[in-house]
XYZ file of C-alpha atoms in Angstrom:
468
model
C 10.459 -23.954 4.760
C 8.520 -24.444 7.976
C 5.547 -22.133 7.498
C 5.158 -21.853 3.720
C 2.857 -24.580 2.488
C 1.837 -25.968 -0.907
C 5.182 -24.717 -2.213
C 6.637 -25.978 -5.478
C 8.808 -25.043 -8.428
C 7.225 -24.476 -11.839
C 10.468 -25.392 -13.549
C 11.632 -28.666 -15.038
C 8.773 -29.252 -17.481
C 9.437 -29.537 -21.216
C 8.065 -27.319 -23.930
C 6.102 -29.122 -26.644
C 6.414 -26.427 -29.314
C 8.052 -27.531 -32.558
C 9.511 -24.020 -32.835
C 11.804 -24.702 -29.897
C 14.617 -27.252 -29.535
C 13.235 -30.705 -28.592
C 15.152 -30.592 -25.293
C 13.936 -27.114 -24.316
C 12.752 -27.106 -20.692
C 11.521 -24.534 -18.203
C 14.309 -23.284 -15.971
C 14.236 -24.480 -12.382
C 14.533 -22.364 -9.243
C 13.249 -19.185 -10.882
C 9.459 -19.452 -10.550
C 7.653 -20.705 -7.444
C 4.040 -20.962 -6.297
C 2.704 -21.482 -2.780
C -0.077 -20.763 -0.317
C -0.226 -17.526 1.694
C 2.851 -16.280 3.529
C 0.784 -15.315 6.596
C 2.821 -17.263 9.136
C 6.286 -16.754 7.691
C 8.817 -16.018 10.442
C 12.271 -14.419 10.264
C 13.967 -17.738 9.490
C 11.571 -18.460 6.625
C 11.910 -14.922 5.223
C 15.703 -15.163 5.186
C 15.542 -18.608 3.590
C 13.285 -17.245 0.830
C 15.629 -14.360 0.157
C 19.071 -15.917 0.601
C 18.653 -19.597 -0.207
C 15.822 -19.579 -2.758
C 16.895 -16.176 -4.184
C 13.278 -14.982 -4.258
C 13.424 -11.238 -4.950
C 9.727 -10.761 -5.757
C 6.653 -12.039 -3.942
C 3.370 -11.405 -5.745
C 0.316 -11.696 -3.502
C -2.944 -12.181 -5.407
C -5.200 -11.478 -2.424
C -7.210 -8.312 -1.833
C -5.461 -7.012 1.277
C -1.851 -6.652 2.308
C -1.231 -9.143 5.088
C 0.953 -7.449 7.677
C 3.960 -9.580 8.572
C 6.821 -7.880 10.421
C 9.315 -10.669 9.684
C 8.560 -10.579 5.973
C 8.554 -6.775 5.844
C 12.107 -6.725 7.191
C 13.260 -8.501 4.018
C 10.633 -7.561 1.416
C 9.342 -4.052 0.811
C 5.507 -4.296 0.909
C 3.444 -2.459 -1.668
C -0.245 -2.633 -2.528
C -0.740 -1.923 -6.231
C -3.815 0.274 -6.475
C -6.030 0.444 -9.548
C -4.302 3.658 -10.674
C -0.825 2.170 -10.253
C -1.809 -0.904 -12.259
C -3.273 1.308 -14.975
C -0.083 3.390 -15.142
C 2.048 0.273 -15.289
C -0.023 -1.340 -18.056
C -0.258 1.843 -20.103
C 3.372 2.965 -19.904
C 5.487 -0.161 -20.368
C 5.327 -2.462 -23.383
C 7.254 -5.626 -24.116
C 9.482 -3.656 -26.493
C 10.585 -1.510 -23.544
C 12.377 -4.492 -22.004
C 15.533 -3.688 -23.911
C 18.788 -2.817 -22.144
C 19.896 -0.028 -24.474
C 16.419 1.534 -24.563
C 16.105 1.125 -20.828
C 19.402 2.846 -20.199
C 18.399 5.790 -22.406
C 15.126 6.143 -20.527
C 16.850 5.987 -17.164
C 19.353 8.647 -18.217
C 16.556 10.889 -19.458
C 14.652 10.331 -16.229
C 17.681 11.173 -14.087
C 18.419 14.328 -16.074
C 14.868 15.627 -15.701
C 14.534 14.763 -12.020
C 18.050 15.298 -10.665
C 17.450 18.807 -9.308
C 14.347 17.773 -7.426
C 15.692 14.499 -6.133
C 19.333 15.192 -5.230
C 18.496 15.936 -1.606
C 15.828 13.299 -1.116
C 16.740 10.181 -3.104
C 19.749 7.918 -3.487
C 20.496 5.503 -6.318
C 21.029 1.790 -6.562
C 22.814 -0.064 -9.348
C 21.565 -3.277 -10.957
C 23.457 -4.637 -13.950
C 24.054 -1.627 -16.249
C 21.025 0.431 -15.178
C 20.982 2.983 -12.388
C 17.537 3.423 -10.903
C 16.393 5.958 -8.284
C 15.798 4.343 -4.917
C 12.125 4.653 -3.926
C 10.948 5.207 -0.346
C 10.555 2.134 1.826
C 6.932 1.464 2.696
C 6.335 -0.049 6.107
C 2.662 -0.387 6.852
C 0.254 -1.897 9.314
C -2.776 -1.699 7.026
C -3.849 -0.693 3.548
C -4.646 2.940 4.351
C -1.126 4.025 5.419
C 0.331 2.395 2.303
C -2.119 4.177 0.027
C -1.388 7.481 1.785
C 2.377 7.084 1.446
C 2.082 6.117 -2.211
C -0.136 9.111 -2.926
C 2.237 11.479 -1.141
C 5.602 10.185 -2.301
C 4.991 8.394 -5.605
C 3.122 10.636 -8.065
C 1.401 9.067 -11.048
C 3.921 8.321 -13.787
C 3.028 9.842 -17.155
C 5.712 8.136 -19.207
C 8.128 5.232 -19.067
C 10.864 7.562 -17.789
C 8.815 8.847 -14.870
C 7.609 5.315 -14.191
C 11.194 4.208 -13.669
C 11.782 7.113 -11.307
C 8.653 6.723 -9.205
C 7.418 3.143 -9.264
C 8.945 0.606 -6.837
C 7.938 -2.144 -9.272
C 11.216 -1.402 -11.057
C 13.357 -1.085 -7.925
C 16.306 -3.502 -7.817
C 15.481 -4.817 -4.362
C 13.268 -7.405 -2.671
C 9.615 -6.422 -2.939
C 6.247 -7.888 -1.983
C 3.610 -6.724 -4.450
C -0.096 -7.146 -3.778
C -2.174 -7.418 -6.975
C -5.829 -7.972 -5.988
C -7.501 -10.378 -8.419
C -10.887 -9.911 -6.741
C -11.725 -6.449 -8.057
C -15.026 -4.572 -8.093
C -15.824 -6.142 -11.461
C -15.377 -9.642 -10.024
C -17.547 -8.816 -7.006
C -20.321 -7.508 -9.274
C -20.030 -10.595 -11.486
C -20.488 -12.888 -8.485
C -23.494 -10.843 -7.321
C -25.090 -11.030 -10.780
C -24.440 -14.768 -10.899
C -26.186 -15.333 -7.570
C -29.130 -13.192 -8.663
C -29.462 -15.185 -11.870
C -29.473 -18.372 -9.811
C -32.046 -16.814 -7.486
C -34.053 -19.956 -6.579
C -30.986 -21.690 -5.166
C -29.603 -18.434 -3.751
C -32.727 -17.374 -1.858
C -34.154 -20.773 -0.885
C -30.972 -22.718 -0.126
C -27.758 -20.678 0.093
C -29.204 -17.681 1.954
C -31.039 -19.770 4.615
C -27.999 -21.946 5.442
C -25.809 -18.812 5.554
C -28.195 -17.165 8.025
C -28.352 -20.350 10.077
C -24.553 -20.488 10.122
C -24.405 -16.892 11.365
C -27.015 -17.701 14.022
C -25.114 -20.771 15.258
C -21.910 -18.759 15.333
C -23.651 -16.130 17.475
C -24.974 -18.808 19.849
C -21.494 -20.293 20.239
C -20.052 -16.879 20.972
C -22.761 -16.226 23.521
C -22.070 -19.520 25.276
C -18.315 -19.038 25.185
C -17.518 -21.891 22.804
C -14.358 -20.281 21.463
C -13.387 -23.253 19.318
C -16.574 -22.847 17.284
C -16.255 -19.105 16.723
C -15.068 -18.017 13.275
C -16.215 -14.396 13.466
C -12.801 -13.106 14.527
C -10.149 -14.649 12.261
C -7.483 -12.434 13.865
C -8.070 -14.303 17.137
C -7.563 -17.640 15.432
C -4.474 -16.299 13.716
C -2.956 -15.513 17.115
C -3.933 -18.939 18.408
C -2.480 -20.663 15.355
C 0.750 -18.681 15.733
C 0.938 -19.961 19.304
C 0.320 -23.505 18.043
C 3.122 -23.123 15.516
C 5.507 -21.852 18.203
C 4.695 -24.822 20.421
C 5.085 -27.183 17.451
C 8.438 -25.656 16.503
C 9.659 -26.146 20.064
C 8.706 -29.814 19.994
C 9.945 -30.444 16.443
C 13.492 -31.210 17.552
C 12.170 -33.688 20.109
C 9.991 -35.345 17.461
C 12.920 -35.589 15.064
C 15.203 -37.076 17.693
C 12.704 -39.637 19.024
C 13.404 -43.271 18.365
C 11.730 -45.013 15.438
C 9.683 -47.115 17.863
C 8.126 -44.004 19.384
C 4.659 -43.017 18.180
C 5.807 -39.406 18.053
C 8.446 -40.217 15.449
C 5.706 -41.176 12.994
C 4.514 -37.562 12.931
C 6.579 -35.345 10.580
C 8.565 -32.622 12.316
C 6.637 -29.383 12.332
C 3.268 -31.087 11.680
C 0.525 -30.264 14.149
C -0.992 -33.249 15.978
C -4.622 -34.075 15.165
C -7.311 -32.844 17.533
C -10.763 -34.507 17.433
C -13.651 -32.230 16.406
C -14.977 -31.589 19.901
C -15.943 -28.205 21.313
C -14.115 -26.733 24.301
C -16.759 -26.028 26.951
C -14.394 -24.919 29.678
C -15.350 -21.258 29.449
C -18.515 -19.157 29.635
C -22.055 -20.443 30.073
C -21.217 -23.599 28.124
C -19.307 -24.888 31.158
C -22.661 -25.382 32.902
C -24.228 -27.278 30.006
C -24.315 -31.095 29.775
C -21.633 -32.481 27.435
C -24.245 -33.925 25.060
C -25.761 -30.445 24.581
C -22.360 -28.976 23.823
C -21.686 -31.776 21.327
C -25.049 -31.153 19.680
C -24.259 -27.454 19.295
C -20.892 -28.367 17.840
C -22.522 -30.760 15.356
C -25.074 -28.173 14.203
C -22.391 -25.501 13.937
C -20.196 -27.795 11.844
C -23.131 -28.807 9.644
C -23.986 -25.162 8.940
C -20.326 -24.306 8.336
C -19.984 -27.119 5.792
C -23.320 -26.472 4.104
C -22.477 -22.838 3.317
C -19.446 -24.020 1.369
C -21.211 -26.964 -0.269
C -24.135 -24.826 -1.440
C -21.764 -22.092 -2.626
C -19.975 -24.600 -4.851
C -23.287 -25.975 -6.150
C -24.415 -22.455 -7.018
C -21.169 -21.783 -8.895
C -21.385 -25.046 -10.795
C -18.235 -26.249 -9.103
C -14.755 -24.757 -9.008
C -14.677 -24.635 -12.811
C -17.586 -22.182 -12.818
C -15.844 -20.015 -10.257
C -12.638 -20.031 -12.309
C -14.595 -19.005 -15.391
C -16.007 -15.974 -13.552
C -12.493 -15.036 -12.463
C -11.020 -15.274 -15.956
C -13.907 -13.454 -17.647
C -13.994 -10.568 -15.154
C -10.428 -10.302 -13.871
C -8.595 -10.940 -17.137
C -6.746 -7.625 -17.088
C -5.570 -8.348 -13.551
C -4.208 -11.722 -14.610
C -2.523 -10.007 -17.558
C -0.987 -7.464 -15.180
C 0.368 -10.281 -12.989
C 2.017 -11.933 -15.994
C 3.550 -8.604 -17.041
C 4.782 -7.976 -13.496
C 6.433 -11.383 -13.356
C 8.130 -10.789 -16.705
C 9.207 -7.255 -15.785
C 10.594 -8.201 -12.374
C 12.524 -11.152 -13.807
C 13.991 -8.835 -16.431
C 14.969 -6.028 -14.041
C 16.405 -8.158 -11.250
C 19.920 -9.673 -11.390
C 20.317 -13.029 -13.081
C 19.340 -15.889 -10.778
C 16.602 -13.988 -8.954
C 13.308 -15.830 -8.521
C 9.634 -14.938 -8.254
C 7.102 -16.443 -5.850
C 3.369 -15.878 -6.372
C 0.514 -16.985 -4.142
C -3.066 -16.335 -3.064
C -4.575 -17.757 0.136
C -4.568 -21.514 -0.425
C -2.286 -21.419 -3.461
C -4.690 -23.400 -5.644
C -7.390 -21.205 -7.260
C -6.055 -17.782 -8.314
C -2.526 -19.166 -8.095
C -3.551 -22.206 -10.135
C -4.973 -20.010 -12.903
C -1.793 -17.914 -13.083
C 0.359 -21.058 -13.166
C -1.821 -22.508 -15.943
C -1.446 -19.344 -18.046
C 2.333 -19.308 -17.515
C 2.579 -22.939 -18.582
C 0.605 -22.199 -21.739
C 2.936 -19.286 -22.490
C 5.832 -21.729 -22.116
C 3.976 -24.242 -24.316
C 3.894 -27.018 -21.732
C 1.508 -29.854 -22.597
C -1.977 -29.914 -21.083
C -1.432 -33.144 -19.140
C 1.572 -31.697 -17.300
C -0.372 -28.535 -16.522
C -3.234 -30.526 -15.007
C -0.794 -32.759 -13.117
C 0.765 -29.707 -11.477
C -2.642 -28.278 -10.588
C -3.892 -31.477 -8.931
C -0.914 -31.534 -6.548
C -2.859 -28.957 -4.536
C -5.808 -31.350 -4.232
C -3.950 -33.511 -1.726
C -2.949 -30.366 0.165
C -6.616 -29.318 0.373
C -7.558 -31.758 3.146
C -4.407 -31.387 5.257
C -3.889 -29.780 8.629
C -1.542 -27.284 6.976
C -4.383 -26.021 4.785
C -6.487 -25.468 7.911
C -3.655 -23.385 9.324
C -3.439 -21.280 6.182
C -7.190 -20.625 6.204
C -7.290 -19.929 9.950
C -10.134 -22.383 10.619
C -10.670 -23.845 14.121
C -9.755 -27.502 14.330
C -13.205 -28.633 15.391
C -14.664 -27.113 12.198
C -12.161 -28.793 9.895
C -13.735 -31.722 7.986
C -12.450 -35.214 8.600
C -11.259 -37.383 5.723
C -14.552 -39.264 5.921
C -16.519 -36.010 5.586
C -14.411 -35.010 2.583
C -15.215 -38.342 0.937
C -18.933 -38.090 1.704
C -19.248 -34.543 0.349
C -17.608 -34.151 -3.079
C -18.499 -30.447 -3.201
C -16.766 -29.906 0.135
C -13.680 -31.675 -1.184
C -13.875 -29.524 -4.307
C -14.167 -26.331 -2.231
C -11.005 -27.052 -0.257
C -9.194 -29.006 -2.969
C -8.376 -28.729 -6.647
C -9.803 -31.652 -8.634
C -8.430 -32.158 -12.124
C -11.749 -31.562 -13.883
C -12.074 -28.040 -12.384
C -9.115 -26.583 -14.278
C -9.860 -28.768 -17.298
C -13.348 -27.243 -17.561
C -11.830 -23.737 -17.453
C -9.373 -24.580 -20.233
C -12.190 -26.053 -22.323
C -14.285 -22.900 -21.799
C -11.468 -20.538 -22.804
C -10.609 -22.596 -25.880
C -14.264 -22.768 -26.929
C -14.864 -19.039 -26.501
C -11.539 -17.560 -27.653
C -10.298 -20.324 -29.949
C -7.121 -20.898 -27.934
C -5.460 -19.951 -24.673
C -3.054 -17.775 -26.673
C -6.022 -15.761 -28.002
C -7.254 -15.320 -24.427
C -3.781 -14.116 -23.420
C -3.946 -11.582 -26.270
C -7.283 -10.323 -24.931
C -5.893 -9.694 -21.436
C -2.855 -7.755 -22.629
C -0.197 -10.468 -22.631
C 0.423 -10.660 -26.359
C 3.065 -12.541 -28.334
C 5.665 -9.849 -27.683
C 5.308 -10.299 -23.923
C 5.148 -14.065 -24.254
C 8.427 -14.138 -26.176
C 10.085 -12.045 -23.449
C 8.955 -14.476 -20.747
C 10.063 -17.468 -22.806
C 13.478 -15.923 -23.334
C 13.861 -15.648 -19.564
C 12.435 -19.035 -18.562
C 13.502 -21.368 -21.363
C 16.609 -23.451 -20.795
C 17.941 -25.303 -23.827
C 20.123 -28.253 -22.973
């Protein structure tokens, strides 16, 4: 995979439950996690689908990231609040039964055949025949919502859910389940108000100064220091990736004595944090003035993130806010994963991700591991893999940050909160686990509270356990 970063398999770890065989392990090549699929090209999309057998991509971000190459292989669908509510209220773990499913499908086809004969076709998966939903191709959220509202009426029962909801379609889909809901946004706002001295006297001033420095850089034409238009940087990064891909074969074929051969194929070369003053009014400024502006802009950029982490009490505090205010969303993600694995043909895999593939993705992976009864040490070991990814050039690409604003390794070491913001230190997830166990008694009790009870957990275990 050239443009999918922080990618790894959740399989291969052993279950520690005495109720399972001692050699029971989590199946490999069926559950993957990664960073955002923003820069996936046609080759990557086909590799995901054909080689890795990924039939379901679950995006935990707020917006559907338009990607023409990915949309050619995976049907994109933003799950609105109403669709999530219908899904959670109509399907239970007991519904994941082949005989019951077939009866529901037959009932659904009988009741909808007259209305759908001229407009819908059918697709077969295993023994179930499901109506084929419309294909959603969208450039933004609004067209998707409009198409869903027009062509997929709210399901009132399990039967109508099967007929109308693409979640159950036996084809490749890309489902967007926003973890950051209105409740999470309000919770963050309340948190910052409660921490008002730090918010108003530290975080707010550095944020305003960062905005001011960004405006100055835009005015002077310092494009490299402008982070107001991420779409612009996305286009520039795509161009960088194209140029890198073109040179990758040359890098790979260079002799071992060549300095180029020491750089991994497909890895972008390092660029020193220096502003480009070749355009605009900045071209007339002395180099030392430009460097000073760059230094102040970088300082403000870093300080916003450092002070944000201090206000949250570190990544662990942020994770706690997520779990306490987006629990039902996390429960919906776990149900979606279980449902998709059940409906798709044997051997199909699921990939879930957020932006960096460490925070929201890390929480989901932690909950899945607890469902599968993997030991805490292994869970934390998997989570901390993303910490090394946090300071890499690939992470900068995923976030769309200009190179001159990306911290150096020395700056990461000097600012632990900055390293924590971009990374995933072991103690962050450990503090979340400790909080959930202290408040709910166990992670299993927390899973019960978010709608992923023992019935659902047994279904997921039945799919993912591999006894040897």
